[in-house]
């Protein structure tokens, strides 16, 4: 009941067209990278087919950074989390809801946008299949890292730029196993990507919740 | 209507390296009011946040050899807070922004009555970001009323309000106390509260 109300507000805020200026920009950015890559690296089909999957992974990672700026900071400033806390709703619940909403706001659309991006790069059907499964397994982890970092940097000036920089090294394991799955005959890479994502999603509400409480003591 | 609503002991507060106040004990019975005064920066807002449970009281050295100790705040009943931050979504209309809180508080049906009390019923379809300072304060008061909390913490509730609204707020506080609620008000503007205890934080240096 309470979590449903929280989730409805978070989704209304974060979904493209939402009240926080949640837009399609990360997706357009993602597609633009896929479109620019053949211009920069040359149009040879073999080379594009070999490296295109990795490019899409990097584009996905960067696109996941774009929405972080307004993910937590605006609500922290407005005192939303204080008012929730006074109603006995813990920061952990608020962050769990925010994590689900954040993923829903960019994950499914990113998977959809992967199809035209793969076409632009001339990827084969099998590569696209592994790429989609990998992104499905990896994007919740990217969302979790992003949320934790956004909460940790929300109270800082210049927090948004810092958040982008801090996400990148933490996302490397997901990138290694997720993109690595493209060049493996088995599904071990996908399984590891999913395992990392699950671990991150389990820990993030607690990390982000503690970060919000710490921000009050400043 | 009797019985302790708030018990707070040995509240100390430090911001960064700067000690603000210390050794503060508070006991308020149900229906009582406390008017916090003192110059800017003395720690009124910090005290409100400590009383709201949002900020921990600072550690202090209890006595020689006894180590560090920390005070506590204990309320009987729920507590609502109104401060400078509205906690309403700026981009949506006022009724939608309030609807989020009333859904959590289970008080959807009361919104229009509360809005009428505060005289903002005509503004319900205006986006929150277009509201003036006084209108924002009144919207915050509607949110506060909707929470139906047992006790109120008000940080500068009269800021930006016109003379008529000040009377409305004073009446709301009186009604709230009449139902056994405690009101703690930090305000450097004069506010009429009958039998309110005045507390000047300058009398509690660390």
Tab-separated table of C-alpha atoms in Angstrom:
chain	number	residue	atom	x	y	z
A	1	UNK	CA	0.000	0.000	0.000
A	2	UNK	CA	2.619	2.489	1.122
A	3	UNK	CA	5.176	1.089	-1.314
A	4	UNK	CA	2.553	1.297	-4.079
A	5	UNK	CA	2.001	5.009	-3.381
A	6	UNK	CA	5.755	5.625	-3.324
A	7	UNK	CA	6.272	3.696	-6.552
A	8	UNK	CA	3.466	5.555	-8.330
A	9	UNK	CA	5.025	8.910	-7.481
A	10	UNK	CA	8.539	7.747	-8.393
A	11	UNK	CA	7.354	6.424	-11.744
A	12	UNK	CA	5.315	9.547	-12.493
A	13	UNK	CA	8.455	11.550	-11.751
A	14	UNK	CA	11.064	9.502	-13.585
A	15	UNK	CA	9.378	8.001	-16.639
A	16	UNK	CA	10.001	9.809	-19.946
A	17	UNK	CA	7.594	12.741	-20.039
A	18	UNK	CA	7.420	12.682	-16.240
A	19	UNK	CA	7.366	15.705	-13.989
A	20	UNK	CA	11.091	15.825	-13.391
A	21	UNK	CA	11.771	16.348	-17.067
A	22	UNK	CA	12.357	12.611	-17.381
A	23	UNK	CA	13.014	12.528	-21.118
A	24	UNK	CA	14.011	10.278	-23.956
A	25	UNK	CA	17.406	12.018	-24.054
A	26	UNK	CA	19.408	9.070	-22.633
A	27	UNK	CA	17.886	6.861	-25.314
A	28	UNK	CA	18.605	9.305	-28.129
A	29	UNK	CA	22.140	9.594	-26.780
A	30	UNK	CA	22.411	5.788	-26.826
A	31	UNK	CA	21.197	5.606	-30.427
A	32	UNK	CA	23.479	8.458	-31.457
A	33	UNK	CA	26.550	6.518	-30.274
A	34	UNK	CA	25.485	3.487	-32.327
A	35	UNK	CA	24.940	5.752	-35.311
A	36	UNK	CA	28.261	7.617	-34.971
A	37	UNK	CA	30.443	4.571	-34.447
A	38	UNK	CA	30.476	3.378	-38.113
A	39	UNK	CA	31.341	6.928	-39.216
A	40	UNK	CA	34.311	7.020	-36.857
A	41	UNK	CA	35.574	3.438	-37.141
A	42	UNK	CA	34.761	2.720	-40.754
A	43	UNK	CA	31.969	0.755	-42.367
A	44	UNK	CA	33.581	-2.727	-42.799
A	45	UNK	CA	30.810	-5.180	-41.860
A	46	UNK	CA	33.121	-7.778	-40.177
A	47	UNK	CA	34.744	-5.186	-37.945
A	48	UNK	CA	31.360	-3.669	-36.976
A	49	UNK	CA	29.891	-7.115	-36.257
A	50	UNK	CA	32.903	-7.979	-34.059
A	51	UNK	CA	33.054	-4.738	-32.030
A	52	UNK	CA	29.463	-3.446	-32.293
A	53	UNK	CA	28.202	-5.347	-29.230
A	54	UNK	CA	30.890	-3.780	-27.039
A	55	UNK	CA	30.047	-0.309	-28.354
A	56	UNK	CA	26.389	-0.835	-27.456
A	57	UNK	CA	27.405	-1.847	-23.930
A	58	UNK	CA	29.492	1.302	-23.489
A	59	UNK	CA	26.648	3.421	-24.881
A	60	UNK	CA	24.234	1.744	-22.439
A	61	UNK	CA	26.543	2.472	-19.502
A	62	UNK	CA	26.882	6.141	-20.443
A	63	UNK	CA	23.135	6.456	-21.065
A	64	UNK	CA	22.520	5.079	-17.557
A	65	UNK	CA	24.555	7.961	-16.096
A	66	UNK	CA	22.482	10.733	-17.683
A	67	UNK	CA	19.371	10.466	-15.445
A	68	UNK	CA	21.371	10.485	-12.183
A	69	UNK	CA	21.471	14.259	-11.743
A	70	UNK	CA	17.865	14.641	-10.593
A	71	UNK	CA	17.369	11.144	-9.188
A	72	UNK	CA	17.797	12.006	-5.489
A	73	UNK	CA	19.072	15.571	-5.063
A	74	UNK	CA	15.776	17.359	-5.809
A	75	UNK	CA	13.762	15.278	-3.322
A	76	UNK	CA	16.460	15.602	-0.675
A	77	UNK	CA	16.397	19.379	-1.050
A	78	UNK	CA	12.593	19.487	-0.948
A	79	UNK	CA	12.540	17.534	2.322
A	80	UNK	CA	10.550	14.622	0.865
A	81	UNK	CA	12.632	12.007	2.681
A	82	UNK	CA	12.270	13.897	5.987
A	83	UNK	CA	8.500	13.867	5.663
A	84	UNK	CA	8.519	10.150	4.779
A	85	UNK	CA	10.715	9.453	7.795
A	86	UNK	CA	8.265	11.301	10.088
A	87	UNK	CA	5.553	8.962	8.795
A	88	UNK	CA	7.614	5.933	9.735
A	89	UNK	CA	8.611	5.129	6.146
A	90	UNK	CA	12.291	4.293	6.230
A	91	UNK	CA	14.836	5.638	3.768
A	92	UNK	CA	15.471	2.023	2.735
A	93	UNK	CA	11.887	1.594	1.516
A	94	UNK	CA	12.018	4.912	-0.307
A	95	UNK	CA	15.246	3.848	-2.009
A	96	UNK	CA	13.921	0.380	-2.933
A	97	UNK	CA	10.965	2.029	-4.634
A	98	UNK	CA	13.232	4.556	-6.323
A	99	UNK	CA	15.474	1.738	-7.601
A	100	UNK	CA	12.563	-0.101	-9.233
A	101	UNK	CA	11.247	3.122	-10.770
A	102	UNK	CA	14.693	4.179	-12.001
A	103	UNK	CA	15.214	0.849	-13.776
A	104	UNK	CA	11.721	0.863	-15.267
A	105	UNK	CA	12.306	4.388	-16.542
A	106	UNK	CA	15.359	3.495	-18.619
A	107	UNK	CA	15.883	-0.297	-18.730
A	108	UNK	CA	13.009	-1.537	-20.909
A	109	UNK	CA	13.314	1.385	-23.329
A	110	UNK	CA	17.050	0.779	-23.617
A	111	UNK	CA	16.381	-2.864	-24.538
A	112	UNK	CA	13.932	-1.704	-27.194
A	113	UNK	CA	16.404	0.834	-28.550
A	114	UNK	CA	19.025	-1.911	-28.784
A	115	UNK	CA	17.178	-3.344	-31.787
A	116	UNK	CA	17.594	-0.298	-34.078
A	117	UNK	CA	21.108	0.232	-32.675
A	118	UNK	CA	22.044	-3.363	-33.569
A	119	UNK	CA	20.651	-2.871	-37.040
A	120	UNK	CA	22.768	0.274	-37.509
A	121	UNK	CA	25.856	-1.759	-36.599
A	122	UNK	CA	24.847	-4.804	-38.674
A	123	UNK	CA	24.911	-7.259	-35.762
A	124	UNK	CA	23.801	-10.865	-36.336
A	125	UNK	CA	20.670	-12.337	-34.792
A	126	UNK	CA	22.648	-14.466	-32.322
A	127	UNK	CA	24.728	-11.479	-31.195
A	128	UNK	CA	21.566	-9.412	-30.677
A	129	UNK	CA	20.060	-12.222	-28.591
A	130	UNK	CA	23.089	-12.400	-26.260
A	131	UNK	CA	23.272	-8.604	-26.195
A	132	UNK	CA	19.617	-8.268	-25.125
A	133	UNK	CA	19.946	-10.971	-22.459
A	134	UNK	CA	23.144	-9.354	-21.212
A	135	UNK	CA	21.543	-5.898	-21.005
A	136	UNK	CA	18.481	-7.380	-19.306
A	137	UNK	CA	20.787	-8.936	-16.710
A	138	UNK	CA	23.120	-5.944	-16.431
A	139	UNK	CA	20.904	-2.837	-16.481
A	140	UNK	CA	19.385	-3.461	-13.001
A	141	UNK	CA	22.949	-3.498	-11.677
A	142	UNK	CA	23.735	-0.263	-13.518
A	143	UNK	CA	20.556	1.271	-12.063
A	144	UNK	CA	21.576	0.157	-8.561
A	145	UNK	CA	25.098	1.608	-8.831
A	146	UNK	CA	23.653	4.828	-10.202
A	147	UNK	CA	21.138	5.171	-7.386
A	148	UNK	CA	23.690	4.475	-4.650
A	149	UNK	CA	26.101	7.025	-6.110
A	150	UNK	CA	23.330	9.573	-6.666
A	151	UNK	CA	22.334	9.266	-2.989
A	152	UNK	CA	25.936	9.530	-1.803
A	153	UNK	CA	26.584	12.677	-3.842
A	154	UNK	CA	23.127	14.296	-3.530
A	155	UNK	CA	24.118	16.699	-0.773
A	156	UNK	CA	27.310	17.845	-2.510
A	157	UNK	CA	27.727	20.776	-4.803
A	158	UNK	CA	28.795	19.545	-8.237
A	159	UNK	CA	27.418	16.182	-7.109
A	160	UNK	CA	26.033	15.297	-10.523
A	161	UNK	CA	29.325	15.476	-12.378
A	162	UNK	CA	31.031	13.553	-9.593
A	163	UNK	CA	28.309	10.887	-9.701
A	164	UNK	CA	28.961	10.249	-13.381
A	165	UNK	CA	32.668	9.774	-12.758
A	166	UNK	CA	32.119	7.495	-9.764
A	167	UNK	CA	29.703	5.175	-11.564
A	168	UNK	CA	32.183	4.249	-14.296
A	169	UNK	CA	34.765	2.273	-12.252
A	170	UNK	CA	32.027	0.522	-10.265
A	171	UNK	CA	30.305	-0.541	-13.487
A	172	UNK	CA	33.426	-2.238	-14.898
A	173	UNK	CA	32.575	-5.766	-13.599
A	174	UNK	CA	29.154	-5.631	-15.245
A	175	UNK	CA	30.754	-4.390	-18.460
A	176	UNK	CA	33.428	-7.109	-18.441
A	177	UNK	CA	31.028	-10.009	-17.932
A	178	UNK	CA	28.104	-8.566	-19.880
A	179	UNK	CA	30.106	-7.603	-22.959
A	180	UNK	CA	32.360	-10.629	-22.468
A	181	UNK	CA	29.343	-12.911	-22.880
A	182	UNK	CA	29.226	-11.815	-26.531
A	183	UNK	CA	32.434	-13.690	-27.328
A	184	UNK	CA	31.698	-16.831	-25.293
A	185	UNK	CA	29.906	-19.921	-26.538
A	186	UNK	CA	28.269	-20.614	-23.131
A	187	UNK	CA	26.052	-18.518	-20.815
A	188	UNK	CA	28.540	-18.135	-17.943
A	189	UNK	CA	29.038	-14.429	-18.689
A	190	UNK	CA	25.307	-13.770	-18.605
A	191	UNK	CA	24.936	-15.684	-15.344
A	192	UNK	CA	27.745	-13.710	-13.723
A	193	UNK	CA	26.282	-10.409	-14.946
A	194	UNK	CA	22.926	-11.348	-13.441
A	195	UNK	CA	24.593	-12.387	-10.181
A	196	UNK	CA	26.418	-9.046	-9.882
A	197	UNK	CA	23.189	-7.194	-10.641
A	198	UNK	CA	21.234	-9.109	-8.018
A	199	UNK	CA	23.886	-8.470	-5.397
A	200	UNK	CA	23.947	-4.752	-6.200
A	201	UNK	CA	20.141	-4.465	-6.152
A	202	UNK	CA	20.026	-6.169	-2.746
A	203	UNK	CA	22.629	-3.876	-1.172
A	204	UNK	CA	21.736	-0.544	-2.787
A	205	UNK	CA	18.600	0.370	-0.750
A	206	UNK	CA	20.664	0.089	2.433
A	207	UNK	CA	23.658	2.001	1.082
A	208	UNK	CA	21.474	4.759	-0.382
A	209	UNK	CA	19.267	4.893	2.734
A	210	UNK	CA	22.290	5.316	4.976
A	211	UNK	CA	23.629	8.009	2.642
A	212	UNK	CA	20.386	10.000	2.949
A	213	UNK	CA	20.447	9.802	6.737
A	214	UNK	CA	24.087	10.883	6.746
A	215	UNK	CA	23.263	13.845	4.507
A	216	UNK	CA	20.941	15.210	7.255
A	217	UNK	CA	23.713	15.362	9.822
A	218	UNK	CA	25.812	17.718	7.680
B	1	UNK	CA	-5.684	15.653	28.522
B	2	UNK	CA	-2.785	15.288	30.947
B	3	UNK	CA	0.302	13.121	30.635
B	4	UNK	CA	3.720	13.703	29.161
B	5	UNK	CA	3.665	14.079	25.394
B	6	UNK	CA	7.317	14.933	25.001
B	7	UNK	CA	10.281	14.053	27.154
B	8	UNK	CA	13.703	15.178	25.991
B	9	UNK	CA	16.843	15.002	28.092
B	10	UNK	CA	20.323	16.456	27.782
B	11	UNK	CA	20.073	17.751	24.248
B	12	UNK	CA	23.350	19.104	22.943
B	13	UNK	CA	23.887	20.341	19.442
B	14	UNK	CA	26.981	21.080	17.433
B	15	UNK	CA	27.192	22.007	13.765
B	16	UNK	CA	30.635	21.184	12.440
B	17	UNK	CA	33.053	22.468	15.085
B	18	UNK	CA	30.643	25.070	16.395
B	19	UNK	CA	28.716	24.265	19.603
B	20	UNK	CA	25.213	25.755	19.404
B	21	UNK	CA	23.389	24.872	22.599
B	22	UNK	CA	23.613	22.266	25.316
B	23	UNK	CA	22.155	20.828	28.486
B	24	UNK	CA	18.595	21.324	27.305
B	25	UNK	CA	15.852	19.281	29.003
B	26	UNK	CA	12.260	19.521	27.810
B	27	UNK	CA	9.067	18.084	29.246
B	28	UNK	CA	5.757	19.058	27.690
B	29	UNK	CA	2.340	17.830	28.729
B	30	UNK	CA	-0.340	17.146	26.148
B	31	UNK	CA	-1.902	20.371	24.923
B	32	UNK	CA	1.056	22.542	25.887
B	33	UNK	CA	2.901	24.875	23.576
B	34	UNK	CA	6.507	25.969	23.417
B	35	UNK	CA	7.711	29.117	21.670
B	36	UNK	CA	11.363	28.865	20.647
B	37	UNK	CA	13.137	32.174	20.296
B	38	UNK	CA	16.673	33.381	19.851
B	39	UNK	CA	18.761	35.118	17.194
B	40	UNK	CA	19.478	33.604	13.778
B	41	UNK	CA	21.993	30.789	13.883
B	42	UNK	CA	21.413	29.945	17.546
B	43	UNK	CA	20.149	26.480	16.585
B	44	UNK	CA	16.347	26.750	16.544
B	45	UNK	CA	16.012	24.785	13.330
B	46	UNK	CA	18.588	22.243	14.506
B	47	UNK	CA	16.602	21.746	17.710
B	48	UNK	CA	13.403	21.262	15.687
B	49	UNK	CA	15.181	18.637	13.580
B	50	UNK	CA	16.522	16.882	16.678
B	51	UNK	CA	13.006	16.852	18.147
B	52	UNK	CA	11.703	15.475	14.831
B	53	UNK	CA	14.208	12.615	15.060
B	54	UNK	CA	15.872	13.676	11.815
B	55	UNK	CA	19.127	14.715	13.455
B	56	UNK	CA	20.823	12.992	16.354
B	57	UNK	CA	21.634	15.009	19.491
B	58	UNK	CA	25.388	15.588	19.668
B	59	UNK	CA	27.648	13.573	21.956
B	60	UNK	CA	28.859	15.424	24.999
B	61	UNK	CA	31.338	14.717	27.765
B	62	UNK	CA	29.074	13.767	30.684
B	63	UNK	CA	31.490	14.163	33.593
B	64	UNK	CA	35.153	13.598	34.206
B	65	UNK	CA	35.928	9.930	33.647
B	66	UNK	CA	32.447	8.953	32.523
B	67	UNK	CA	33.062	9.254	28.808
B	68	UNK	CA	30.693	10.498	26.151
B	69	UNK	CA	26.957	10.514	26.534
B	70	UNK	CA	24.048	11.380	24.274
B	71	UNK	CA	20.614	12.753	25.088
B	72	UNK	CA	17.307	11.427	23.832
B	73	UNK	CA	13.894	12.563	22.612
B	74	UNK	CA	10.778	10.585	23.420
B	75	UNK	CA	7.320	11.403	22.056
B	76	UNK	CA	4.061	9.676	22.868
B	77	UNK	CA	2.230	9.804	19.544
B	78	UNK	CA	3.040	10.829	16.006
B	79	UNK	CA	4.826	14.053	15.073
B	80	UNK	CA	4.418	16.341	12.075
B	81	UNK	CA	6.960	18.863	10.846
B	82	UNK	CA	6.526	22.071	8.865
B	83	UNK	CA	9.706	23.893	7.939
B	84	UNK	CA	11.025	25.959	5.057
B	85	UNK	CA	11.024	22.959	2.754
B	86	UNK	CA	7.615	22.309	1.282
B	87	UNK	CA	8.083	18.633	0.288
B	88	UNK	CA	5.597	19.145	-2.556
B	89	UNK	CA	6.430	18.357	-6.180
B	90	UNK	CA	7.111	21.664	-7.915
B	91	UNK	CA	6.117	20.562	-11.411
B	92	UNK	CA	2.600	19.280	-10.751
B	93	UNK	CA	-0.601	20.987	-9.686
B	94	UNK	CA	-1.125	21.610	-5.988
B	95	UNK	CA	-3.889	19.028	-5.613
B	96	UNK	CA	-1.743	16.309	-7.218
B	97	UNK	CA	1.252	17.240	-5.086
B	98	UNK	CA	-0.890	17.099	-1.944
B	99	UNK	CA	-2.556	13.867	-3.112
B	100	UNK	CA	0.715	11.962	-2.659
B	101	UNK	CA	0.844	12.859	1.043
B	102	UNK	CA	-2.865	12.429	1.695
B	103	UNK	CA	-2.670	8.955	0.093
B	104	UNK	CA	0.066	8.061	2.584
B	105	UNK	CA	-1.807	9.679	5.465
B	106	UNK	CA	-5.223	8.282	4.475
B	107	UNK	CA	-6.798	11.748	4.538
B	108	UNK	CA	-7.786	12.294	0.882
B	109	UNK	CA	-11.288	13.449	1.810
B	110	UNK	CA	-10.055	16.204	4.121
B	111	UNK	CA	-7.906	18.095	1.605
B	112	UNK	CA	-10.626	20.384	0.275
B	113	UNK	CA	-11.750	21.293	3.798
B	114	UNK	CA	-8.187	22.080	4.863
B	115	UNK	CA	-7.538	24.059	1.675
B	116	UNK	CA	-10.641	26.107	2.387
B	117	UNK	CA	-9.468	26.790	5.948
B	118	UNK	CA	-6.193	28.145	4.598
B	119	UNK	CA	-7.899	29.983	1.727
B	120	UNK	CA	-6.095	28.235	-1.132
B	121	UNK	CA	-8.979	26.185	-2.543
B	122	UNK	CA	-8.863	28.283	-5.737
B	123	UNK	CA	-5.182	27.401	-6.274
B	124	UNK	CA	-5.559	23.631	-6.353
B	125	UNK	CA	-5.058	23.379	-10.122
B	126	UNK	CA	-2.043	25.719	-10.172
B	127	UNK	CA	1.421	24.117	-10.452
B	128	UNK	CA	3.281	24.377	-7.146
B	129	UNK	CA	6.204	26.288	-8.685
B	130	UNK	CA	3.911	29.241	-9.529
B	131	UNK	CA	2.789	29.743	-5.922
B	132	UNK	CA	3.970	32.800	-4.016
B	133	UNK	CA	5.878	32.570	-0.729
B	134	UNK	CA	2.774	32.937	1.409
B	135	UNK	CA	0.747	30.569	-0.760
B	136	UNK	CA	3.510	27.972	-0.484
B	137	UNK	CA	3.485	28.286	3.290
B	138	UNK	CA	-0.272	27.804	3.320
B	139	UNK	CA	0.057	24.752	1.029
B	140	UNK	CA	2.564	23.347	3.522
B	141	UNK	CA	0.034	23.920	6.307
B	142	UNK	CA	-2.569	21.932	4.327
B	143	UNK	CA	-0.032	19.089	4.105
B	144	UNK	CA	0.565	19.386	7.856
B	145	UNK	CA	-3.160	19.252	8.658
B	146	UNK	CA	-3.611	16.252	6.354
B	147	UNK	CA	-1.071	14.259	8.318
B	148	UNK	CA	-3.396	14.322	11.364
B	149	UNK	CA	-0.374	13.887	13.614
B	150	UNK	CA	-0.653	14.070	17.403
B	151	UNK	CA	2.013	16.759	17.779
B	152	UNK	CA	3.349	19.605	15.658
B	153	UNK	CA	6.825	20.994	15.101
B	154	UNK	CA	6.623	24.317	13.276
B	155	UNK	CA	9.750	26.092	12.071
B	156	UNK	CA	8.914	29.724	11.215
B	157	UNK	CA	5.275	28.972	10.297
B	158	UNK	CA	4.411	32.662	9.870
B	159	UNK	CA	7.112	33.511	7.320
B	160	UNK	CA	5.549	35.221	4.338
B	161	UNK	CA	1.981	35.050	5.647
B	162	UNK	CA	-0.379	38.037	5.559
B	163	UNK	CA	-2.109	39.289	8.725
B	164	UNK	CA	-5.318	37.322	8.097
B	165	UNK	CA	-3.422	34.075	7.570
B	166	UNK	CA	-1.440	34.633	10.765
B	167	UNK	CA	-4.733	34.698	12.691
B	168	UNK	CA	-5.822	31.479	10.921
B	169	UNK	CA	-2.566	29.745	11.874
B	170	UNK	CA	-2.836	30.907	15.486
B	171	UNK	CA	-6.379	29.515	15.566
B	172	UNK	CA	-5.215	26.199	14.033
B	173	UNK	CA	-2.543	25.870	16.712
B	174	UNK	CA	-5.101	26.612	19.420
B	175	UNK	CA	-7.504	23.998	17.998
B	176	UNK	CA	-4.690	21.475	17.730
B	177	UNK	CA	-3.748	22.038	21.377
B	178	UNK	CA	-7.403	21.718	22.317
B	179	UNK	CA	-7.356	18.122	21.085
B	180	UNK	CA	-4.352	17.320	23.271
B	181	UNK	CA	-1.621	18.051	20.752
B	182	UNK	CA	1.686	19.680	21.576
B	183	UNK	CA	2.847	22.577	19.424
B	184	UNK	CA	6.502	23.583	19.348
B	185	UNK	CA	6.940	26.747	17.334
B	186	UNK	CA	10.202	28.373	16.360
B	187	UNK	CA	9.417	31.902	15.291
B	188	UNK	CA	11.080	35.264	15.565
B	189	UNK	CA	7.812	36.923	14.627
B	190	UNK	CA	5.423	37.439	17.514
B	191	UNK	CA	2.836	34.673	17.644
B	192	UNK	CA	-0.137	34.539	19.987
B	193	UNK	CA	-0.335	31.269	21.859
B	194	UNK	CA	-2.108	31.276	25.220
B	195	UNK	CA	-0.083	29.883	28.152
B	196	UNK	CA	2.835	29.031	25.878
B	197	UNK	CA	6.194	28.439	27.486
B	198	UNK	CA	8.895	30.649	26.006
B	199	UNK	CA	12.331	29.174	25.495
B	200	UNK	CA	15.292	31.317	24.526
B	201	UNK	CA	18.152	29.114	23.355
B	202	UNK	CA	20.649	31.770	24.493
B	203	UNK	CA	19.980	30.542	28.014
B	204	UNK	CA	21.405	27.135	27.117
B	205	UNK	CA	24.976	27.734	25.988
B	206	UNK	CA	27.199	24.687	25.577
